[in-house]
Coordinates of C-alpha atoms and ligand atoms in Angstrom, one line a residue:
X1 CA 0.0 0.0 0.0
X2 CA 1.3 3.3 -1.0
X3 CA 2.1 6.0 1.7
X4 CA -0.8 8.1 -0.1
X5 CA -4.0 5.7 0.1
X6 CA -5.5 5.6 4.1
X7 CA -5.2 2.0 5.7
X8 CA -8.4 2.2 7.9
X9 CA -8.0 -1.4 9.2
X10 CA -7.8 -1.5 12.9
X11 CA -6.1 -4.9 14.5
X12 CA -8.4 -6.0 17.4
X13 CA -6.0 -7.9 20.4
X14 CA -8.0 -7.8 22.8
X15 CA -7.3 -7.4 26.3
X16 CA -6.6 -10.3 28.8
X17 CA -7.1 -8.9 32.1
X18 CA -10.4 -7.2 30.9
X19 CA -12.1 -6.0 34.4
X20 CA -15.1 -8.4 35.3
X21 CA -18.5 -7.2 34.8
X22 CA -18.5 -6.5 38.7
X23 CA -15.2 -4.9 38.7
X24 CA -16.7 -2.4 36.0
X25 CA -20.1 -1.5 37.3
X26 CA -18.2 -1.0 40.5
X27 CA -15.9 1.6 38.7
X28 CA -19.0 3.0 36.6
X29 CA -21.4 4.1 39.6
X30 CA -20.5 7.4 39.6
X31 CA -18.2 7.8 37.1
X32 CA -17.5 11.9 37.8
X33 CA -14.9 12.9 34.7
X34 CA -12.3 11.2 33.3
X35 CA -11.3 9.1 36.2
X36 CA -11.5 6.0 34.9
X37 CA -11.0 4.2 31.6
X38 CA -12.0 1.4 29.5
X39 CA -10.1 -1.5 29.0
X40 CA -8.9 -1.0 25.3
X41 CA -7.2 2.1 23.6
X42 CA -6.2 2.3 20.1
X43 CA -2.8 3.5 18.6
X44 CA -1.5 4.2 15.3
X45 CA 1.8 5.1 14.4
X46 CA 2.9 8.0 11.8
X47 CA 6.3 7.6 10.4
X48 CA 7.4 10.5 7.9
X49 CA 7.6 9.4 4.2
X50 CA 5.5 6.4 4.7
X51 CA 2.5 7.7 6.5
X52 CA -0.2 6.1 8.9
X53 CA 0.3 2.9 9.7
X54 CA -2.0 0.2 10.7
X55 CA -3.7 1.1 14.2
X56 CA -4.1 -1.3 16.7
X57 CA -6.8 -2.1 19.5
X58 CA -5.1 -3.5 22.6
X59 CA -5.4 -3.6 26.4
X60 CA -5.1 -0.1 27.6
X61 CA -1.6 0.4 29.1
X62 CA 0.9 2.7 29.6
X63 CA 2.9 3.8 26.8
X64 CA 6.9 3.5 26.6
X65 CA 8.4 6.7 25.2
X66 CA 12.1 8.0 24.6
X67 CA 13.1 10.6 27.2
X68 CA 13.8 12.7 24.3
X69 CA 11.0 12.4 22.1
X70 CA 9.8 15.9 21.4
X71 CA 6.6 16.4 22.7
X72 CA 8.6 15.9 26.1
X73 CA 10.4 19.4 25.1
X74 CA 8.6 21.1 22.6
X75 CA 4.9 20.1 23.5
X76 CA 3.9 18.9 19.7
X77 CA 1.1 17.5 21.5
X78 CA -3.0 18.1 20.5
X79 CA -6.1 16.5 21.5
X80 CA -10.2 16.1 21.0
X81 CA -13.2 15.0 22.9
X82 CA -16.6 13.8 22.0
X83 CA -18.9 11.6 23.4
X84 CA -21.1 8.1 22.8
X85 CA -24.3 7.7 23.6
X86 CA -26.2 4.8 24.7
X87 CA -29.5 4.8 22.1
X88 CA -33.1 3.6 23.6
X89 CA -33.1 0.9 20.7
X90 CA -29.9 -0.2 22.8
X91 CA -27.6 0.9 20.2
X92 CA -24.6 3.2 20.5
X93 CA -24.4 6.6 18.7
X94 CA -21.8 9.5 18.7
X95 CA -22.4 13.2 18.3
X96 CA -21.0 15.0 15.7
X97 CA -16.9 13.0 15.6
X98 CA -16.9 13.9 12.0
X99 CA -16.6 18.2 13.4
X100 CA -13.9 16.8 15.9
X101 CA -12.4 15.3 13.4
X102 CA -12.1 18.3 11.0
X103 CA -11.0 20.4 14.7
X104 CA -8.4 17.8 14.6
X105 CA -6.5 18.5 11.8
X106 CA -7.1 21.9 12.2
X107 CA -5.2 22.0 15.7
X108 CA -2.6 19.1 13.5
X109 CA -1.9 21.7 10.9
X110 CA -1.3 24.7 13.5
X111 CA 1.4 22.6 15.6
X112 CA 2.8 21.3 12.3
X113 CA 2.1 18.0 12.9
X114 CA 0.7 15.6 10.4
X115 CA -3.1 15.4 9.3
X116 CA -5.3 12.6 10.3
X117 CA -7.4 11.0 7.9
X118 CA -11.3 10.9 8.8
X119 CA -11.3 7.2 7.8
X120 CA -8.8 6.8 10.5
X121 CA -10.2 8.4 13.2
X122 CA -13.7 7.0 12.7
X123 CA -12.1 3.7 12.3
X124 CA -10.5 4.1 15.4
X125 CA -13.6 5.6 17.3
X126 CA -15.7 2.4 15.7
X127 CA -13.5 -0.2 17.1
X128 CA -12.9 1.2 20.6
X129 CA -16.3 1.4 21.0
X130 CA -17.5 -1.3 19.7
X131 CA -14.9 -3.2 21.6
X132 CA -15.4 -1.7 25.1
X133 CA -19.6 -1.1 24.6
X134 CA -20.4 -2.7 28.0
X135 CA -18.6 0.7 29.6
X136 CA -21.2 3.3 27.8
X137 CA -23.3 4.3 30.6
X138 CA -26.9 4.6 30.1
X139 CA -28.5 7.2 32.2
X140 CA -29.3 10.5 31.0
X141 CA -26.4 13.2 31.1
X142 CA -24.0 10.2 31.5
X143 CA -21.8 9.1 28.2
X144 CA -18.6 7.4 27.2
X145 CA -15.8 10.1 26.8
X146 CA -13.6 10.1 23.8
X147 CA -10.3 11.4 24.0
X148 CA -8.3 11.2 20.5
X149 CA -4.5 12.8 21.4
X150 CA -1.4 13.0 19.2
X151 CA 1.7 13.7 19.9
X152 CA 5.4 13.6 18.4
X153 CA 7.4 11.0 19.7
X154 CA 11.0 11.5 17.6
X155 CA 13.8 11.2 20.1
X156 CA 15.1 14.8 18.5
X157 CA 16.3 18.0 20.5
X158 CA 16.6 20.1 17.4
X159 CA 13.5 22.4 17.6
X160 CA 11.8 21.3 14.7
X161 CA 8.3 19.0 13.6
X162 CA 9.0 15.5 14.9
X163 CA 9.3 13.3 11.8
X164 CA 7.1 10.5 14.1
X165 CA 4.0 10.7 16.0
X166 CA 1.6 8.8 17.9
X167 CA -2.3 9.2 17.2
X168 CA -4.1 7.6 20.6
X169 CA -7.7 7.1 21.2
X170 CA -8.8 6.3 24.8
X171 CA -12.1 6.0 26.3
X172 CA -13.4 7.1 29.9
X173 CA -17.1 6.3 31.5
X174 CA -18.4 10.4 32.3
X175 CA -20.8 11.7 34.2
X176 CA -20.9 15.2 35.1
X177 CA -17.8 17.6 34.5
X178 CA -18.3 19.8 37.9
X179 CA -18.0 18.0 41.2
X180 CA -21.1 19.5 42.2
X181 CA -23.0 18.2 39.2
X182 CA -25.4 20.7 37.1
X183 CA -25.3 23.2 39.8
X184 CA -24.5 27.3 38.6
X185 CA -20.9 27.8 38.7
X186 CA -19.1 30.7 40.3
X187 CA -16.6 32.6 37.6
X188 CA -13.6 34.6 38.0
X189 CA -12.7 37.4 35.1
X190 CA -9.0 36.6 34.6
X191 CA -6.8 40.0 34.0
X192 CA -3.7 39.2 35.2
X193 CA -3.4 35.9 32.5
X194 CA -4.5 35.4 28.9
X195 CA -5.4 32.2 27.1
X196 CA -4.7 33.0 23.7
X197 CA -3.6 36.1 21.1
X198 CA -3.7 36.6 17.9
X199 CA -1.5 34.5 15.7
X200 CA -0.9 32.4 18.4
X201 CA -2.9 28.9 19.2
X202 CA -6.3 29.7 20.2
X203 CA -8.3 28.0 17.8
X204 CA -6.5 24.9 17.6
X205 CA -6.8 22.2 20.8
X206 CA -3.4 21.8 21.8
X207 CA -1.9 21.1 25.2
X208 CA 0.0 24.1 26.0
X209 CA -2.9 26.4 25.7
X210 CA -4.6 24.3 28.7
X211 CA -0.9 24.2 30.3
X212 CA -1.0 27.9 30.4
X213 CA -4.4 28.2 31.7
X214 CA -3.7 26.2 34.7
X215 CA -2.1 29.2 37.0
X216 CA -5.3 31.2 36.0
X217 CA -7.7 28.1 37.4
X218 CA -5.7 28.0 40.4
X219 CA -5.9 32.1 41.4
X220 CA -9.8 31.8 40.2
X221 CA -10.5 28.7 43.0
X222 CA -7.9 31.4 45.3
X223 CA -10.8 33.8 44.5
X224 CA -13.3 31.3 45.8
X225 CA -14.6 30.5 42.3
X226 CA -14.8 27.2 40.0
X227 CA -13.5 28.7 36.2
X228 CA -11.9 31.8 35.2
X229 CA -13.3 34.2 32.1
X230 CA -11.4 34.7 29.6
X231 CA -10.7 37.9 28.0
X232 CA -9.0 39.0 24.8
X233 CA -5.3 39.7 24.7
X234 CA -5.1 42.9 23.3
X235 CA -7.7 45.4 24.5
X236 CA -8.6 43.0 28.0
X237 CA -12.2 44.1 27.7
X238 CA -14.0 41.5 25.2
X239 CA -15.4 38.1 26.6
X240 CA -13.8 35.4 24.8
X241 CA -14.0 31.9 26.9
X242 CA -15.1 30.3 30.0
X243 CA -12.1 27.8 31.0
X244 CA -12.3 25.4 28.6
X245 CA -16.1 25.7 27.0
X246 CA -17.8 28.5 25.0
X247 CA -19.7 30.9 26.8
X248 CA -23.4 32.2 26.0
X249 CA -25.3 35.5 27.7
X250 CA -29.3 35.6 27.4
X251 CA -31.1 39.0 26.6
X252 CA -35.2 39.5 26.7
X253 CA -35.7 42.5 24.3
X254 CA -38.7 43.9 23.2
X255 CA -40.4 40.6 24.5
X256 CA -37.9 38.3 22.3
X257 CA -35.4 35.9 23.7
X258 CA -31.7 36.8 21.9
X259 CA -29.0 34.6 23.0
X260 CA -25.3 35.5 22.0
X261 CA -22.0 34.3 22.1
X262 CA -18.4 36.0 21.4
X263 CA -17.9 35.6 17.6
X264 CA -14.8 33.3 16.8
X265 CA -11.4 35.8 16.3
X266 CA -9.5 33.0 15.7
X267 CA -8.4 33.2 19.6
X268 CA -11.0 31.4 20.7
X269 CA -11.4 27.3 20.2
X270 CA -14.6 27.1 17.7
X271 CA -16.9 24.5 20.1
X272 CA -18.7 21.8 18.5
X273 CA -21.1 22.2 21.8
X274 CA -21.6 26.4 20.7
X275 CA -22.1 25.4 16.7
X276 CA -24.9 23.4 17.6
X277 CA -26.2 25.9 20.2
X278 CA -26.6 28.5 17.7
X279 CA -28.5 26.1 15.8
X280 CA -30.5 24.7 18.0
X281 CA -31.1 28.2 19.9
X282 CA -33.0 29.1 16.2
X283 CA -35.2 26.3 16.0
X284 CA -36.3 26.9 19.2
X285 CA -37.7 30.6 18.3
X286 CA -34.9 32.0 19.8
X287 CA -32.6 35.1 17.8
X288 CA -28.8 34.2 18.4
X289 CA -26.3 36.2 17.8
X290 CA -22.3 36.1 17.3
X291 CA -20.6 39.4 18.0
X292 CA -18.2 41.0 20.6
X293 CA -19.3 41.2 24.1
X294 CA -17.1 42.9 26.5
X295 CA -16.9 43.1 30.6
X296 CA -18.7 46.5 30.7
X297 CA -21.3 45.1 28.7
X298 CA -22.0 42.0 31.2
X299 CA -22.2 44.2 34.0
X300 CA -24.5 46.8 33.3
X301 CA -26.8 44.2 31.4
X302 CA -27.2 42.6 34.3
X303 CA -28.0 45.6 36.0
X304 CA -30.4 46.9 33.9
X305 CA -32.1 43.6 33.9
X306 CA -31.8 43.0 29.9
X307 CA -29.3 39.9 30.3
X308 CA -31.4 37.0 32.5
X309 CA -28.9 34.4 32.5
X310 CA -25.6 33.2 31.1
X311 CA -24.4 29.8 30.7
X312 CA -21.2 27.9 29.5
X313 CA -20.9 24.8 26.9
X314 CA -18.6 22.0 25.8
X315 CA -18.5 18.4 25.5
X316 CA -17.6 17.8 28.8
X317 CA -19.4 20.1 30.8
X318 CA -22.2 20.2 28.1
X319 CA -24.7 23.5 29.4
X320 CA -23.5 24.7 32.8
X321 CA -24.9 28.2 33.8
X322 CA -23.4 30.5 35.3
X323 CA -24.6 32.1 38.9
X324 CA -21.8 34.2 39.8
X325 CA -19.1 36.4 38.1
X326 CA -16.7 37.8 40.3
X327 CA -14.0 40.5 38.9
X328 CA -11.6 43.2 39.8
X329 CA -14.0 45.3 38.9
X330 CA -17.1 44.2 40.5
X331 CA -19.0 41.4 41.9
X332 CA -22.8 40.1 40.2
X333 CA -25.4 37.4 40.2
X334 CA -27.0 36.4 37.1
X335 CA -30.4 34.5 37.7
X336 CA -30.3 34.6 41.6
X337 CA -27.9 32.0 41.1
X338 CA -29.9 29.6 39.9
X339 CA -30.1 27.9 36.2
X340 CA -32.4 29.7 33.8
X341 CA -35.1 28.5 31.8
X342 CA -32.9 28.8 28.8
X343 CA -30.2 27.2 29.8
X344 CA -32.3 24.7 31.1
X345 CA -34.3 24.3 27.5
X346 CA -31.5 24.0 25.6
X347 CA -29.7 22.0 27.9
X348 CA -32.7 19.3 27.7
X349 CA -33.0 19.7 23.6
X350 CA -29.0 19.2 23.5
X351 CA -29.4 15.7 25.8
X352 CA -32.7 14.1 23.8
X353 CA -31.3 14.8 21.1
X354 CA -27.8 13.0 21.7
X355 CA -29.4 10.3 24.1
X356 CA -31.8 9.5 20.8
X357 CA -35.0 10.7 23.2
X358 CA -35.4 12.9 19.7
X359 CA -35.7 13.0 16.5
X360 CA -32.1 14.0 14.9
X361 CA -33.4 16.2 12.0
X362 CA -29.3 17.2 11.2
X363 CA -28.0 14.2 10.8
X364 CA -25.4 14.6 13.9
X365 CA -25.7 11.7 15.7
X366 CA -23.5 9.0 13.8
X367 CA -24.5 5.5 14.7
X368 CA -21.6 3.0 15.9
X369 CA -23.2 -0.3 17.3
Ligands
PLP1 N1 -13.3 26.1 24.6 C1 -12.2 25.3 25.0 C2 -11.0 26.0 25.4 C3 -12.3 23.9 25.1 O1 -11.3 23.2 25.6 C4 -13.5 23.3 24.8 C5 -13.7 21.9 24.9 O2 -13.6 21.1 23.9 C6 -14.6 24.1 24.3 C7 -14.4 25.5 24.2 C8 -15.9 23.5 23.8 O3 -15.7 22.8 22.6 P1 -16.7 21.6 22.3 O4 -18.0 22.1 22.4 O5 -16.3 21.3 20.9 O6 -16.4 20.5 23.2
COI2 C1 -14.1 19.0 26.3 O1 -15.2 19.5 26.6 O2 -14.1 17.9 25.6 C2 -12.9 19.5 26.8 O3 -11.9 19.1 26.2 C3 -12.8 20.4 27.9 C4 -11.8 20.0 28.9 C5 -12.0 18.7 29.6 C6 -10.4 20.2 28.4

């Protein structure tokens, strides 16, 4: 086979100390977030001038690396997550992996790291999940968790691409993101720290952007909050992220809902979660909006009453509102603290639809067993 055409075929070995049935169900009553993990992965190698190679199922395990293999160093190292579904015919479905897959590539091509081929990483999600099926929970709001990484593993200290890589897919049994479950959060506006800036790596889901953030999570909980806001680099005064999800504010005007979200700059990761938010948001008679949104802006709506409530999104921590927001420049409460009734709808439309409780009139939900 040529280094140009896609091998998709995915070696199954399974597993021989796969956990007993008891041993998983033990593991799987309340799973909380990616604590605990399946017990298969898949890896494919990437070699340079041959391409990917075949990828192979196997017991999940650690991985041997050279201590100088480059994403030690230089941090070549990007990742996804999406989510499977158990269905009510008893069948297992996925929401949107073809978008994460596009994001993918889009966060390979940034850290100049090799593309992955669809095929490949649908192969890859098919197998795993097929393979490991008995650890998709099946209540409401609980999912597996898909985490598709690659880094460069080249033992090389020249600062340059790696000329090999490793694509893993793991798997890991989620419940809710937040400790506290579905409860408002309580955000800190970050001005001392910034996620991203232009030309930099803000779009693209690699580690070091949620390396850097981690000194801005841990003066946010100093603050007595559970996520920091992110703002833009350059003028410190637009809204761009909440942690790591998208962020929404809700307006009543004139008697109509209008939800809105920061418009994508190219600092900010464009959310599979948000996309189908805006969508969704629509069909549900509601005006959305992407445009700038700045600190000022929060405040006073709030104090005027025109903004009722505010909420973040992502796979993980799928709609979690927001109660507080507390800031160098002021302290509010959005909602008395407590979830909204849009948040609240759209949360419900977002779950039915991914659980298969609706009916999936975009074609998202990609069915796997
Ligand atoms: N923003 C950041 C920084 C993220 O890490 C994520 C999570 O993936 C999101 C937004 C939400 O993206 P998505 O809805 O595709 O999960
Ligand atoms: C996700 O929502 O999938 C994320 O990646 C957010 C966080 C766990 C990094």
């Amino acid at each position: 086979m040529s280094a140009t055409q896609t091998d998709t075929t995915i070696e199954i070995r399974p597993s021989a100390h796969a956990a007993s049935p008891e041993e998983r169900a033990k593991l799987m009553t309340n799973p909380g977030f990616g604590r605990i993990f399946t017990d298969h992965m898949v890896v494919v190698q990437y070699k340079e001038g041959q391409g990917w190679g075949k990828g192979v199922l196997s017991a999940y395990a650690p991985i041997a690396m050279d201590p100088a293999a480059s994403v030690l160093h230089y941090g070549q190292a990007i990742f996804e997550g999406f989510k499977a579904y158990k269905q009510p015919d008893g069948g297992i479905a996925c929401f949107r992996p073809e978008a994460n897959s596009r994001r993918f590539n889009k966060s390979a091509a940034r850290l100049a790291m090799p593309e992955l081929p669809e095929a490949i990483f649908l192969a890859a999600a098919k197998a795993l999940i097929t393979q490991d099926q008995a650890w998709v929970p099946g209540a409401v709001g609980e999912s597996l968790y898909m985490r598709p990484l690659m880094i460069a593993t080249e033992p090389a200290l020249g600062v340059r691409p790696s000329h090999e890589y490793l694509f893993i897919l793991l798997a890991s049994p989620s419940g809710a993101y937040f400790p506290a479950g579905v409860k408002p959060v309580t955000v800190w506006i970050s001005d001392d720290y910034v996620r991203a800036a232009p030309g930099g790596t803000g779009f693209a889901k690699c580690a070091g952007n949620y390396a850097a953030s981690l000194v801005a999570q841990r003066q946010a909980q100093g603050e007595g909050c559970d996520q920091v806001v992110w703002l833009d680099a350059i003028h410190r005064t637009n809204i761009e992220e909440m942690g790591g999800m998208n962020i929404f504010f809700v307006y009543q005007e004139k008697g109509e809902t209008v939800v809105v979200t920061p418009e994508l700059t190219g600092t900010l990761l464009p959310g599979i979660t948000r996309d189908s938010l805006l969508q969704l948001a629509r069909e549900q008679g509601f005006r959305a909006e992407e445009r700038k949104i700045t600190v000022d802006e929060w405040r006073s709506a709030i104090q005027e009453g025109r903004m009722t409530e505010a909420f973040a999104c992502g796979t993980a921590a799928v709609i979690t509102p927001v109660g507080h927001v507390k800031s160098r420049q002021g302290n509010w409460t959005i909602h008395n603290g407590e979830t909204g009734p849009v948040a609240a709808k759209l949360r419900e439309t977002l779950l039915n639809l991914q659980h298969g409780l609706s009916k999936d009139t975009h074609g998202w939900m990609k069915k796997i067993v």
